Amino acid sequence: MTIAAQPAAAAGLVSNIENIPFETDDGIGQTANLGLLVLRTDQTIEDEFRFALPEGVALYEARLHSPVEITPDNLRKMEADIPGTVGLLPDVRFDVIGFGCTSGALVIGESQIAKRVREVMPEVKVTDPVTAALAAFMAMGAKKIALLTPYIATINHTLREAFMTRGLEIPVMGSFNEPDDNLVARITTEAIERAILDVGSSDECEAVFVSCTSLRVARIAERVEAKLGKPVTSSNHAMAWHMLRLGGYGSPIEGLGKLYRTSL
């Protein structure tokens, strides 16, 4: 079909071609569309997800209001904002929605988070770092876990008890004890690697979980695993894997550690 150039409507406009024909496809998410609720304070999770996700998987984020200081009371306040934040995501068909806060998932409750998300998207699959970590360790056959966090003691022991209630053993723990999320995002990968090797070296653990979406682990997971000789995952690392698998992407991905070569 020949498209006629329209008369110039303004000075200097040589032509104005309208109604150009076009085709459509499934957009960026040819394989899956993933939605991520990101804490306002988080400076890490989006970078780690984009590092981990393969081509054909679309990631869309919406920012969830959150306090800088991580305390149980502050974490509980986020629940009310979950439906509104889900509503800020673009109008595509989402396969999975992830809630990007480990300690918040524990304090609010994984099932309650899923319920609030489904107030807006009733049929969508939902995960969070706690749910994802449990799925990851089950898939890899690891039960005795070393836990590394940046949290204060109250949250650390709540997290340990929660994982133990859900069937894991946590015989080894370590923490940076830093409540300011802005500072946690600045902890170097070198410091995180040293801490992983320290807590993970115990014969009492089979794998390491680094809790907190602000800690940078995705780019070092493979290297640290090789040094440690045990699987290593984190809040972001595990949740990106879990969202991929829930979204239907089952192929192994090299360079990201044992978990990404493991099926759900």
CSV table of N, CA, C and O in Angstrom, one decimal, residues 16 46 87 140 161 168 216:
chain,number,residue,atom,x,y,z
A,16,ASN,N,4.4,14.9,6.2
A,16,ASN,CA,3.8,14.4,7.5
A,16,ASN,C,3.1,13.1,7.1
A,16,ASN,O,1.9,13.1,6.7
A,46,GLU,N,17.3,-4.1,41.5
A,46,GLU,CA,17.1,-4.0,40.1
A,46,GLU,C,18.3,-4.4,39.3
A,46,GLU,O,18.2,-5.1,38.3
A,87,GLY,N,-0.7,-1.6,41.6
A,87,GLY,CA,-1.4,-0.9,40.7
A,87,GLY,C,-0.6,0.1,39.8
A,87,GLY,O,-1.1,0.6,38.8
A,140,MET,N,17.8,-27.7,45.7
A,140,MET,CA,19.2,-28.1,45.8
A,140,MET,C,19.5,-29.2,46.8
A,140,MET,O,20.6,-29.7,46.9
A,161,GLU,N,14.4,-18.2,63.4
A,161,GLU,CA,13.3,-19.0,63.9
A,161,GLU,C,12.3,-19.3,62.8
A,161,GLU,O,11.7,-20.4,62.7
A,168,LEU,N,14.1,-25.6,57.8
A,168,LEU,CA,15.5,-25.5,57.6
A,168,LEU,C,16.2,-25.6,59.0
A,168,LEU,O,15.6,-25.4,60.0
A,216,ARG,N,24.8,-7.1,47.7
A,216,ARG,CA,25.2,-7.4,46.3
A,216,ARG,C,25.9,-8.8,46.3
A,216,ARG,O,27.0,-8.9,46.7
